[in-house]
Amino acid sequence: MYTFPFLSEEHTMLQDAAREFAQKEIAPVAEKFDHSGEFPIKNVRKMGELGFMGIEVPEDYGGVGMDTLAYVLVMEEISKADASHGTIVSVNNSLYNKGIMIFGTDEQVREWVTPVATGQAIGAYSLTEPMSGSDAGNMASRAVLNDAGTHYIINGIKSWVTSAPYADRIILFTMTEPEKRHRGITAFLIDTSQAGFSRGKTEPKLGIRASATSEIIFDNYECPVECVLGQPGEGFKIAMAVLDQGRIGIASQALGIAQAALDASVAYAKEREAFGQKIGQFQMIQHKLAEMKTRVEASRLLVYQAAYEAVLAKKSGARITLPASMAKLYASETAMYVTTEAVQIHGGMGYSKEMPLERYFRDAKITQIYEGTSEIQRMVIARQLTELR
Ligand code: CAA
């Protein structure tokens, strides 16, 4: 791997710490958790203790006070060992913590971010509903301000909420003024221990099986007005801006999966023999490895560029929509391409559960779907170019 000039000693130290933890504590149990679909709660707590759940959160608020580059380095290392662990780290750091840090008040950051950044609590982000996925603004759930003006009463069902079965805190997006369409959506901070909140069906998934995903149900949940994130009606923009951050996380998760599949393929090509020679000496395998390596490194550059733009945007407030969507699109398409080729290079062993290749292949697929499908990323990128949004 190359050393990038903008990575400081602190960055590489954190990267080394993440790699060591991932290879020692995550990689050996990844297959077991994938098989059982159990949530790796012990490792989640340990990652919290190591600071991996509050990478960009200032030390005063319980985090390690580093930047988005540090975050993507950790994400790649964790996801190389297991994408399910990567999903949990990503949602806590970018969708939950970052969302509140950008749009919350100082009090909200202290109360809602610190427990997640220190690993004592688990965060989630809830936008999708059974009838609205890509068309995120078209939601049926509702929040109505009570007559006293003290609480919003929330009702409705949200779906595909990552970490929801274990989440203590959730950023929720729901409709407060339906006639205003996307301008009538508000973001709320939800405490899952309160009455009126419950969990619905858990999703049985193809990949990232150890990351828990479920519906959440609001039945007259009373949310104090102090728990509105940002201003009423600003929810859609908050959701989109936070997804810009989240998409960098998913891009680095995809990069980690692809790197793991590439590393395994190179090792196998040097070791496995067919027709009297190592398969890595065959031109058809060489062609595959060359394509895989080039796409992985191109993904890495896009991921680092997007992370760097996020670092700059912290001061300038600029939108990072374009670099984030390009990184997510390219890295997730690469993860699918590379893991498909990796299974092919391994032949029968690639298809067997005795090796992790089939898990990489199943895990890669979600990166093309969640936090905006590849089709949505292409739409976002093209709109940035043509409509100056
Ligand atoms: N940052 C800030 N504002 C933004 C923005 C961004 N990135 N993107 C759009 N906006 C603003 C626009 O400027 C516009 O503002 P005005 O009201 O002032 O005009 C407003 O939001 C509406 O924007 P659009 O007209 O572009 O909205 P749209 O309805 O056409 O939808 C979309 C745009 C890109 C398709 C969006 O709906 C989208 O990203 N869909 C995919 C949703 C998604 O990623 N879901 C995944 C959820 S999380 C998950 O996967 C599960 C999990 O737990 C991890």
Tab-separated table of C-alpha atoms and ligand atoms in Angstrom:
chain	number	residue	atom	x	y	z
A	1	MET	CA	0.000	0.000	0.000
A	2	TYR	CA	1.247	3.527	-0.742
A	3	THR	CA	1.797	6.135	1.944
A	4	PHE	CA	-0.277	9.204	1.259
A	5	PRO	CA	1.451	12.511	2.026
A	6	PHE	CA	-1.580	13.960	3.787
A	7	LEU	CA	-1.743	11.135	6.324
A	8	SER	CA	-0.085	12.181	9.588
A	9	GLU	CA	1.718	9.955	12.046
A	10	GLU	CA	-1.447	10.033	14.170
A	11	HIS	CA	-3.460	8.738	11.208
A	12	THR	CA	-1.146	5.809	10.601
A	13	MET	CA	-1.012	4.996	14.323
A	14	LEU	CA	-4.795	4.821	14.460
A	15	GLN	CA	-4.827	2.764	11.252
A	16	ASP	CA	-2.336	0.315	12.802
A	17	ALA	CA	-4.422	0.076	15.992
A	18	ALA	CA	-7.579	-0.610	13.968
A	19	ARG	CA	-5.786	-3.227	11.846
A	20	GLU	CA	-4.414	-4.982	14.915
A	21	PHE	CA	-7.786	-5.072	16.639
A	22	ALA	CA	-9.599	-6.145	13.479
A	23	GLN	CA	-7.206	-8.966	12.671
A	24	LYS	CA	-6.950	-10.232	16.272
A	25	GLU	CA	-10.477	-9.798	17.563
A	26	ILE	CA	-12.795	-9.558	14.554
A	27	ALA	CA	-11.394	-11.718	11.745
A	28	PRO	CA	-11.335	-14.927	13.846
A	29	VAL	CA	-15.045	-14.614	14.768
A	30	ALA	CA	-16.419	-13.102	11.556
A	31	GLU	CA	-17.508	-16.415	10.038
A	32	LYS	CA	-19.225	-17.518	13.267
A	33	PHE	CA	-21.253	-14.304	13.553
A	34	ASP	CA	-22.087	-14.349	9.847
A	35	HIS	CA	-23.405	-17.873	10.236
A	36	SER	CA	-25.465	-17.248	13.399
A	37	GLY	CA	-26.566	-13.716	12.518
A	38	GLU	CA	-25.827	-12.785	16.133
A	39	PHE	CA	-24.965	-9.143	16.898
A	40	PRO	CA	-21.293	-8.951	18.018
A	41	ILE	CA	-22.083	-6.937	21.124
A	42	LYS	CA	-18.818	-7.695	22.971
A	43	ASN	CA	-16.706	-6.469	20.076
A	44	VAL	CA	-18.978	-3.437	19.678
A	45	ARG	CA	-18.299	-2.497	23.311
A	46	LYS	CA	-14.559	-3.112	22.863
A	47	MET	CA	-14.500	-0.909	19.751
A	48	GLY	CA	-16.218	1.772	21.822
A	49	GLU	CA	-13.530	1.515	24.500
A	50	LEU	CA	-10.841	1.882	21.821
A	51	GLY	CA	-12.454	5.079	20.555
A	52	PHE	CA	-13.653	3.635	17.228
A	53	MET	CA	-17.221	4.809	17.897
A	54	GLY	CA	-16.267	8.466	18.335
A	55	ILE	CA	-13.450	9.044	15.882
A	56	GLU	CA	-14.484	12.564	14.828
A	57	VAL	CA	-16.038	13.518	18.158
A	58	PRO	CA	-13.924	16.061	20.099
A	59	GLU	CA	-12.228	14.715	23.229
A	60	ASP	CA	-14.327	17.049	25.397
A	61	TYR	CA	-17.380	15.104	24.249
A	62	GLY	CA	-15.879	11.665	24.811
A	63	GLY	CA	-14.389	11.002	21.364
A	64	VAL	CA	-10.848	10.801	20.016
A	65	GLY	CA	-11.001	14.160	18.228
A	66	MET	CA	-9.638	13.067	14.855
A	67	ASP	CA	-10.933	13.723	11.325
A	68	THR	CA	-12.775	12.021	8.459
A	69	LEU	CA	-9.523	10.639	7.051
A	70	ALA	CA	-8.930	8.865	10.343
A	71	TYR	CA	-12.486	7.561	10.171
A	72	VAL	CA	-12.094	6.038	6.685
A	73	LEU	CA	-8.808	4.404	7.660
A	74	VAL	CA	-10.480	2.706	10.627
A	75	MET	CA	-13.499	1.749	8.504
A	76	GLU	CA	-11.323	0.076	5.878
A	77	GLU	CA	-9.420	-1.984	8.441
A	78	ILE	CA	-12.533	-3.096	10.321
A	79	SER	CA	-14.393	-3.933	7.088
A	80	LYS	CA	-11.433	-5.918	5.750
A	81	ALA	CA	-11.955	-8.238	8.708
A	82	ASP	CA	-15.765	-8.110	8.703
A	83	ALA	CA	-18.191	-5.815	6.909
A	84	SER	CA	-20.893	-6.335	9.577
A	85	HIS	CA	-18.661	-4.752	12.208
A	86	GLY	CA	-17.935	-2.008	9.649
A	87	THR	CA	-21.633	-1.246	9.264
A	88	ILE	CA	-22.071	-0.757	13.013
A	89	VAL	CA	-19.005	1.515	13.220
A	90	SER	CA	-20.162	3.531	10.217
A	91	VAL	CA	-23.695	4.184	11.442
A	92	ASN	CA	-22.497	5.255	14.897
A	93	ASN	CA	-19.801	7.565	13.564
A	94	SER	CA	-21.201	9.219	10.507
A	95	LEU	CA	-24.967	8.872	10.440
A	96	TYR	CA	-25.517	9.323	14.157
A	97	ASN	CA	-22.630	11.260	15.803
A	98	LYS	CA	-21.785	13.424	12.823
A	99	GLY	CA	-25.426	14.286	12.220
A	100	ILE	CA	-25.825	15.595	15.741
A	101	MET	CA	-22.432	17.318	15.754
A	102	ILE	CA	-23.250	19.243	12.575
A	103	PHE	CA	-26.869	20.123	13.341
A	104	GLY	CA	-27.238	19.802	17.123
A	105	THR	CA	-26.839	22.320	19.908
A	106	ASP	CA	-23.969	22.018	22.357
A	107	GLU	CA	-26.359	20.530	24.909
A	108	GLN	CA	-27.661	17.973	22.406
A	109	VAL	CA	-24.121	16.914	21.482
A	110	ARG	CA	-23.229	16.419	25.128
A	111	GLU	CA	-26.379	14.501	25.962
A	112	TRP	CA	-26.804	12.452	22.786
A	113	VAL	CA	-23.337	12.007	21.256
A	114	THR	CA	-21.148	11.350	24.301
A	115	PRO	CA	-22.738	8.006	25.320
A	116	VAL	CA	-22.357	6.689	21.751
A	117	ALA	CA	-18.842	8.093	21.240
A	118	THR	CA	-17.669	6.398	24.435
A	119	GLY	CA	-19.246	3.090	23.443
A	120	GLN	CA	-21.791	3.030	26.274
A	121	ALA	CA	-24.726	3.372	23.894
A	122	ILE	CA	-25.513	2.444	20.297
A	123	GLY	CA	-26.889	4.931	17.785
A	124	ALA	CA	-29.023	4.571	14.653
A	125	TYR	CA	-30.456	6.677	11.823
A	126	SER	CA	-33.976	6.192	10.540
A	127	LEU	CA	-35.166	7.610	7.233
A	128	THR	CA	-36.582	4.704	5.212
A	129	GLU	CA	-40.186	3.508	5.466
A	130	PRO	CA	-41.911	0.436	4.036
A	131	MET	CA	-43.237	2.536	1.126
A	132	SER	CA	-40.359	5.026	0.745
A	133	GLY	CA	-36.755	4.014	0.133
A	134	SER	CA	-35.041	5.858	-2.712
A	135	ASP	CA	-37.871	8.418	-2.757
A	136	ALA	CA	-36.954	9.368	0.782
A	137	GLY	CA	-39.121	12.482	1.013
A	138	ASN	CA	-42.356	10.567	0.455
A	139	MET	CA	-42.970	9.414	4.016
A	140	ALA	CA	-46.153	8.298	5.773
A	141	SER	CA	-45.053	8.592	9.426
A	142	ARG	CA	-46.218	11.719	11.241
A	143	ALA	CA	-45.262	13.955	14.174
A	144	VAL	CA	-47.881	16.394	15.481
A	145	LEU	CA	-47.146	19.163	17.985
A	146	ASN	CA	-49.419	18.929	21.055
A	147	ASP	CA	-51.675	21.834	22.094
A	148	ALA	CA	-49.322	22.883	24.877
A	149	GLY	CA	-46.483	23.123	22.330
A	150	THR	CA	-44.234	20.988	24.553
A	151	HIS	CA	-44.134	17.641	22.734
A	152	TYR	CA	-44.476	16.128	19.271
A	153	ILE	CA	-46.640	13.007	19.175
A	154	ILE	CA	-45.031	10.576	16.744
A	155	ASN	CA	-46.806	7.721	14.948
A	156	GLY	CA	-45.741	5.395	12.154
A	157	ILE	CA	-43.425	2.624	11.040
A	158	LYS	CA	-39.861	3.025	9.818
A	159	SER	CA	-37.953	0.174	8.173
A	160	TRP	CA	-34.454	-1.065	7.406
A	161	VAL	CA	-32.978	0.689	10.417
A	162	THR	CA	-29.407	-0.520	10.884
A	163	SER	CA	-28.553	-1.443	14.512
A	164	ALA	CA	-32.186	-0.763	15.553
A	165	PRO	CA	-32.573	-3.988	17.574
A	166	TYR	CA	-29.776	-2.756	19.884
A	167	ALA	CA	-29.952	1.021	19.452
A	168	ASP	CA	-30.391	3.200	22.537
A	169	ARG	CA	-30.645	6.439	20.542
A	170	ILE	CA	-31.952	7.149	17.046
A	171	ILE	CA	-32.065	10.142	14.726
A	172	LEU	CA	-35.542	9.946	13.236
A	173	PHE	CA	-36.886	11.778	10.199
A	174	THR	CA	-40.629	12.171	10.033
A	175	MET	CA	-43.274	14.412	8.528
A	176	THR	CA	-44.537	17.359	10.594
A	177	GLU	CA	-46.222	19.344	7.777
A	178	PRO	CA	-47.232	16.913	5.005
A	179	GLU	CA	-48.582	19.655	2.709
A	180	LYS	CA	-45.047	21.073	2.420
A	181	ARG	CA	-43.717	17.703	1.202
A	182	HIS	CA	-39.926	17.437	1.718
A	183	ARG	CA	-39.906	20.882	3.371
A	184	GLY	CA	-42.308	19.533	5.997
A	185	ILE	CA	-39.936	16.870	7.345
A	186	THR	CA	-38.362	17.314	10.793
A	187	ALA	CA	-35.469	15.458	12.482
A	188	PHE	CA	-35.937	14.183	16.052
A	189	LEU	CA	-33.666	12.621	18.660
A	190	ILE	CA	-35.318	9.460	19.953
A	191	ASP	CA	-34.668	7.638	23.202
A	192	THR	CA	-35.607	4.007	22.594
A	193	SER	CA	-36.298	3.357	26.298
A	194	GLN	CA	-39.319	5.696	26.228
A	195	ALA	CA	-42.953	4.548	26.033
A	196	GLY	CA	-44.428	4.575	22.546
A	197	PHE	CA	-41.302	3.117	20.937
A	198	SER	CA	-41.012	-0.533	19.943
A	199	ARG	CA	-39.171	-2.700	17.465
A	200	GLY	CA	-40.852	-4.584	14.644
A	201	LYS	CA	-39.671	-7.423	12.445
A	202	THR	CA	-35.956	-8.067	12.079
A	203	GLU	CA	-34.724	-8.410	8.503
A	204	PRO	CA	-33.169	-11.758	7.515
A	205	LYS	CA	-30.390	-10.581	5.195
A	206	LEU	CA	-28.184	-11.969	2.412
A	207	GLY	CA	-25.054	-10.285	3.779
A	208	ILE	CA	-23.764	-8.188	6.692
A	209	ARG	CA	-25.698	-10.757	8.674
A	210	ALA	CA	-24.159	-9.869	12.042
A	211	SER	CA	-25.368	-6.277	11.772
A	212	ALA	CA	-28.890	-6.183	13.115
A	213	THR	CA	-31.578	-4.473	11.045
A	214	SER	CA	-35.226	-4.031	11.946
A	215	GLU	CA	-38.377	-1.981	11.685
A	216	ILE	CA	-39.150	0.496	14.437
A	217	ILE	CA	-42.657	1.428	15.476
A	218	PHE	CA	-43.935	4.680	16.985
A	219	ASP	CA	-47.254	4.545	18.780
A	220	ASN	CA	-48.026	7.950	20.298
A	221	TYR	CA	-44.373	8.448	21.241
A	222	GLU	CA	-44.080	11.798	23.043
A	223	CYS	CA	-40.950	13.617	21.931
A	224	PRO	CA	-40.050	16.820	23.818
A	225	VAL	CA	-39.551	19.868	21.560
A	226	GLU	CA	-35.990	20.097	22.936
A	227	CYS	CA	-35.285	16.904	20.986
A	228	VAL	CA	-35.868	18.467	17.583
A	229	LEU	CA	-32.545	18.348	15.686
A	230	GLY	CA	-32.044	21.563	13.725
A	231	GLN	CA	-35.215	23.477	12.911
A	232	PRO	CA	-38.691	22.048	12.218
A	233	GLY	CA	-39.002	21.531	8.456
A	234	GLU	CA	-35.227	21.201	7.964
A	235	GLY	CA	-35.274	17.419	8.293
A	236	PHE	CA	-34.891	16.473	4.632
A	237	LYS	CA	-31.812	18.643	4.157
A	238	ILE	CA	-30.342	17.289	7.382
A	239	ALA	CA	-31.039	13.718	6.226
A	240	MET	CA	-29.323	14.361	2.887
A	241	ALA	CA	-26.338	16.214	4.357
A	242	VAL	CA	-25.830	13.450	6.910
A	243	LEU	CA	-26.066	10.831	4.152
A	244	ASP	CA	-23.250	12.672	2.367
A	245	GLN	CA	-21.117	11.865	5.418
A	246	GLY	CA	-22.486	8.333	5.679
A	247	ARG	CA	-21.765	7.567	2.027
A	248	ILE	CA	-18.051	8.162	2.666
A	249	GLY	CA	-18.283	5.543	5.412
A	250	ILE	CA	-19.967	3.015	3.110
A	251	ALA	CA	-17.405	3.759	0.399
A	252	SER	CA	-14.614	2.923	2.859
A	253	GLN	CA	-16.479	-0.197	3.949
A	254	ALA	CA	-16.669	-1.263	0.276
A	255	LEU	CA	-12.959	-0.514	-0.086
A	256	GLY	CA	-12.176	-2.758	2.892
A	257	ILE	CA	-14.243	-5.646	1.497
A	258	ALA	CA	-12.599	-5.295	-1.926
A	259	GLN	CA	-9.096	-5.124	-0.436
A	260	ALA	CA	-9.709	-8.285	1.590
A	261	ALA	CA	-10.952	-10.140	-1.511
A	262	LEU	CA	-7.981	-8.908	-3.549
A	263	ASP	CA	-5.441	-9.932	-0.881
A	264	ALA	CA	-6.971	-13.409	-0.651
A	265	SER	CA	-6.948	-13.753	-4.453
A	266	VAL	CA	-3.302	-12.749	-4.836
A	267	ALA	CA	-2.287	-15.221	-2.126
A	268	TYR	CA	-4.340	-18.011	-3.734
A	269	ALA	CA	-2.988	-17.275	-7.219
A	270	LYS	CA	0.570	-17.674	-5.918
A	271	GLU	CA	-0.192	-20.933	-4.159
A	272	ARG	CA	-2.769	-22.888	-6.164
A	273	GLU	CA	-1.488	-25.006	-9.027
A	274	ALA	CA	-3.245	-26.176	-12.186
A	275	PHE	CA	-1.861	-27.742	-15.350
A	276	GLY	CA	1.575	-27.887	-13.768
A	277	GLN	CA	1.959	-24.241	-12.765
A	278	LYS	CA	0.717	-21.648	-10.265
A	279	ILE	CA	-2.581	-20.245	-11.455
A	280	GLY	CA	-1.163	-16.718	-11.035
A	281	GLN	CA	1.047	-17.474	-14.032
A	282	PHE	CA	-1.944	-17.802	-16.328
A	283	GLN	CA	-2.702	-14.687	-18.306
A	284	MET	CA	-6.433	-14.905	-17.608
A	285	ILE	CA	-5.834	-14.799	-13.834
A	286	GLN	CA	-3.235	-12.035	-14.259
A	287	HIS	CA	-5.753	-9.974	-16.207
A	288	LYS	CA	-8.277	-10.349	-13.394
A	289	LEU	CA	-5.784	-9.423	-10.678
A	290	ALA	CA	-4.576	-6.375	-12.609
A	291	GLU	CA	-8.145	-5.083	-13.054
A	292	MET	CA	-9.002	-5.780	-9.420
A	293	LYS	CA	-5.910	-4.018	-8.060
A	294	THR	CA	-6.344	-0.967	-10.287
A	295	ARG	CA	-10.002	-0.540	-9.343
A	296	VAL	CA	-9.243	-0.963	-5.625
A	297	GLU	CA	-6.557	1.744	-5.741
A	298	ALA	CA	-8.827	4.060	-7.758
A	299	SER	CA	-11.531	3.550	-5.119
A	300	ARG	CA	-9.043	4.374	-2.380
A	301	LEU	CA	-8.180	7.674	-4.069
A	302	LEU	CA	-11.863	8.612	-4.369
A	303	VAL	CA	-12.516	7.635	-0.748
A	304	TYR	CA	-9.541	9.676	0.507
A	305	GLN	CA	-10.536	12.607	-1.674
A	306	ALA	CA	-14.083	12.568	-0.304
A	307	ALA	CA	-12.754	12.308	3.259
A	308	TYR	CA	-10.400	15.212	2.608
A	309	GLU	CA	-13.275	17.305	1.234
A	310	ALA	CA	-15.211	16.484	4.409
A	311	VAL	CA	-12.286	17.750	6.503
A	312	LEU	CA	-12.245	21.025	4.529
A	313	ALA	CA	-16.051	21.298	4.674
A	314	LYS	CA	-15.950	21.260	8.462
A	315	LYS	CA	-14.559	24.789	8.272
A	316	SER	CA	-16.146	26.050	5.056
A	317	GLY	CA	-19.581	24.449	5.481
A	318	ALA	CA	-19.445	23.452	1.791
A	319	ARG	CA	-21.500	20.524	0.562
A	320	ILE	CA	-19.577	17.303	-0.105
A	321	THR	CA	-22.355	15.669	-2.090
A	322	LEU	CA	-20.352	15.168	-5.303
A	323	PRO	CA	-17.161	13.588	-3.890
A	324	ALA	CA	-19.168	11.498	-1.400
A	325	SER	CA	-21.478	10.068	-4.074
A	326	MET	CA	-18.600	9.416	-6.497
A	327	ALA	CA	-16.650	7.563	-3.800
A	328	LYS	CA	-19.721	5.530	-2.770
A	329	LEU	CA	-20.638	4.676	-6.364
A	330	TYR	CA	-17.181	3.665	-7.513
A	331	ALA	CA	-16.075	1.853	-4.364
A	332	SER	CA	-19.280	-0.163	-4.059
A	333	GLU	CA	-19.278	-1.141	-7.750
A	334	THR	CA	-15.627	-2.111	-7.296
A	335	ALA	CA	-16.406	-4.197	-4.208
A	336	MET	CA	-19.009	-6.160	-6.180
A	337	TYR	CA	-16.684	-6.562	-9.170
A	338	VAL	CA	-13.660	-7.571	-7.119
A	339	THR	CA	-15.517	-10.026	-4.887
A	340	THR	CA	-17.155	-11.641	-7.938
A	341	GLU	CA	-13.764	-12.099	-9.579
A	342	ALA	CA	-12.274	-13.304	-6.294
A	343	VAL	CA	-14.886	-16.069	-6.043
A	344	GLN	CA	-14.107	-17.006	-9.660
A	345	ILE	CA	-10.350	-17.139	-9.074
A	346	HIS	CA	-10.909	-19.424	-6.078
A	347	GLY	CA	-13.239	-21.675	-8.093
A	348	GLY	CA	-15.043	-24.210	-5.874
A	349	MET	CA	-13.267	-22.859	-2.783
A	350	GLY	CA	-14.644	-19.417	-3.570
A	351	TYR	CA	-18.160	-20.863	-3.427
A	352	SER	CA	-17.498	-22.774	-0.226
A	353	LYS	CA	-18.202	-21.542	3.277
A	354	GLU	CA	-14.800	-22.931	4.256
A	355	MET	CA	-13.278	-19.698	2.946
A	356	PRO	CA	-14.450	-16.083	3.460
A	357	LEU	CA	-14.779	-15.274	-0.265
A	358	GLU	CA	-18.485	-16.047	-0.481
A	359	ARG	CA	-19.064	-13.827	2.603
A	360	TYR	CA	-17.162	-10.954	0.987
A	361	PHE	CA	-19.305	-11.434	-2.135
A	362	ARG	CA	-22.584	-11.378	-0.156
A	363	ASP	CA	-21.443	-8.445	1.989
A	364	ALA	CA	-20.330	-6.392	-1.028
A	365	LYS	CA	-23.855	-6.364	-2.455
A	366	ILE	CA	-25.318	-4.171	0.268
A	367	THR	CA	-22.826	-1.390	-0.470
A	368	GLN	CA	-24.534	-0.924	-3.852
A	369	ILE	CA	-27.898	-0.605	-2.110
A	370	TYR	CA	-27.931	1.076	1.290
A	371	GLU	CA	-27.389	4.764	1.974
A	372	GLY	CA	-28.517	5.326	-1.609
A	373	THR	CA	-28.380	2.758	-4.419
A	374	SER	CA	-25.835	3.041	-7.220
A	375	GLU	CA	-28.676	4.334	-9.398
A	376	ILE	CA	-29.379	7.125	-6.879
A	377	GLN	CA	-25.661	7.980	-6.667
A	378	ARG	CA	-25.531	8.351	-10.460
A	379	MET	CA	-28.601	10.599	-10.291
A	380	VAL	CA	-27.050	12.713	-7.520
A	381	ILE	CA	-23.731	13.027	-9.375
A	382	ALA	CA	-25.416	13.994	-12.644
A	383	ARG	CA	-27.643	16.549	-10.879
A	384	GLN	CA	-24.590	18.110	-9.251
A	385	LEU	CA	-23.096	18.529	-12.699
A	386	THR	CA	-26.159	19.785	-14.489
A	387	GLU	CA	-28.309	21.603	-11.930
A	388	LEU	CA	-25.694	23.040	-9.565
A	389	ARG	CA	-27.593	21.649	-6.532
B	1	CAA	N1	-27.304	18.317	1.274
B	1	CAA	C1	-28.111	19.346	1.602
B	1	CAA	N2	-29.330	19.565	0.995
B	1	CAA	C2	-29.704	18.702	0.037
B	1	CAA	C3	-28.913	17.600	-0.361
B	1	CAA	C4	-27.650	17.429	0.311
B	1	CAA	N3	-26.844	16.411	-0.017
B	1	CAA	N4	-29.537	16.927	-1.328
B	1	CAA	C5	-30.697	17.556	-1.579
B	1	CAA	N5	-30.787	18.631	-0.743
B	1	CAA	C6	-31.852	19.615	-0.697
B	1	CAA	C7	-32.060	20.256	-2.069
B	1	CAA	O1	-31.210	21.375	-2.248
B	1	CAA	C8	-33.518	20.652	-2.042
B	1	CAA	O2	-33.625	21.870	-1.303
B	1	CAA	P1	-34.836	22.888	-1.527
B	1	CAA	O3	-35.967	22.389	-0.716
B	1	CAA	O4	-34.307	24.172	-1.005
B	1	CAA	O5	-35.136	22.912	-2.983
B	1	CAA	C9	-34.141	19.543	-1.194
B	1	CAA	O6	-33.080	18.948	-0.423
B	1	CAA	C10	-34.804	18.482	-2.033
B	1	CAA	O7	-33.813	17.949	-2.894
B	1	CAA	P2	-34.187	17.151	-4.223
B	1	CAA	O8	-35.151	17.950	-5.020
B	1	CAA	O9	-32.910	16.719	-4.870
B	1	CAA	O10	-34.973	15.898	-3.595
B	1	CAA	P3	-35.543	14.606	-4.295
B	1	CAA	O11	-36.853	14.301	-3.692
B	1	CAA	O12	-35.436	14.696	-5.783
B	1	CAA	O13	-34.566	13.428	-3.754
B	1	CAA	C11	-32.628	12.060	-3.718
B	1	CAA	C12	-33.227	13.441	-3.902
B	1	CAA	C13	-31.149	12.236	-4.005
B	1	CAA	C14	-33.193	11.014	-4.645
B	1	CAA	C15	-32.831	11.608	-2.244
B	1	CAA	O14	-34.179	11.330	-1.990
B	1	CAA	C16	-31.996	10.404	-1.880
B	1	CAA	O15	-30.799	10.528	-1.580
B	1	CAA	N6	-32.605	9.192	-1.862
B	1	CAA	C17	-31.930	8.011	-1.346
B	1	CAA	C18	-32.217	7.879	0.118
B	1	CAA	C19	-31.229	7.009	0.814
B	1	CAA	O16	-30.025	7.085	0.620
B	1	CAA	N7	-31.734	6.172	1.726
B	1	CAA	C20	-30.924	5.346	2.560
B	1	CAA	C21	-31.341	5.565	3.988
B	1	CAA	S1	-30.283	5.027	5.276
B	1	CAA	C22	-30.054	3.367	5.095
B	1	CAA	O17	-29.724	2.922	4.063
B	1	CAA	C23	-30.238	2.433	6.252
B	1	CAA	C24	-29.290	2.560	7.329
B	1	CAA	O18	-29.664	2.443	8.505
B	1	CAA	C25	-27.849	2.735	7.063
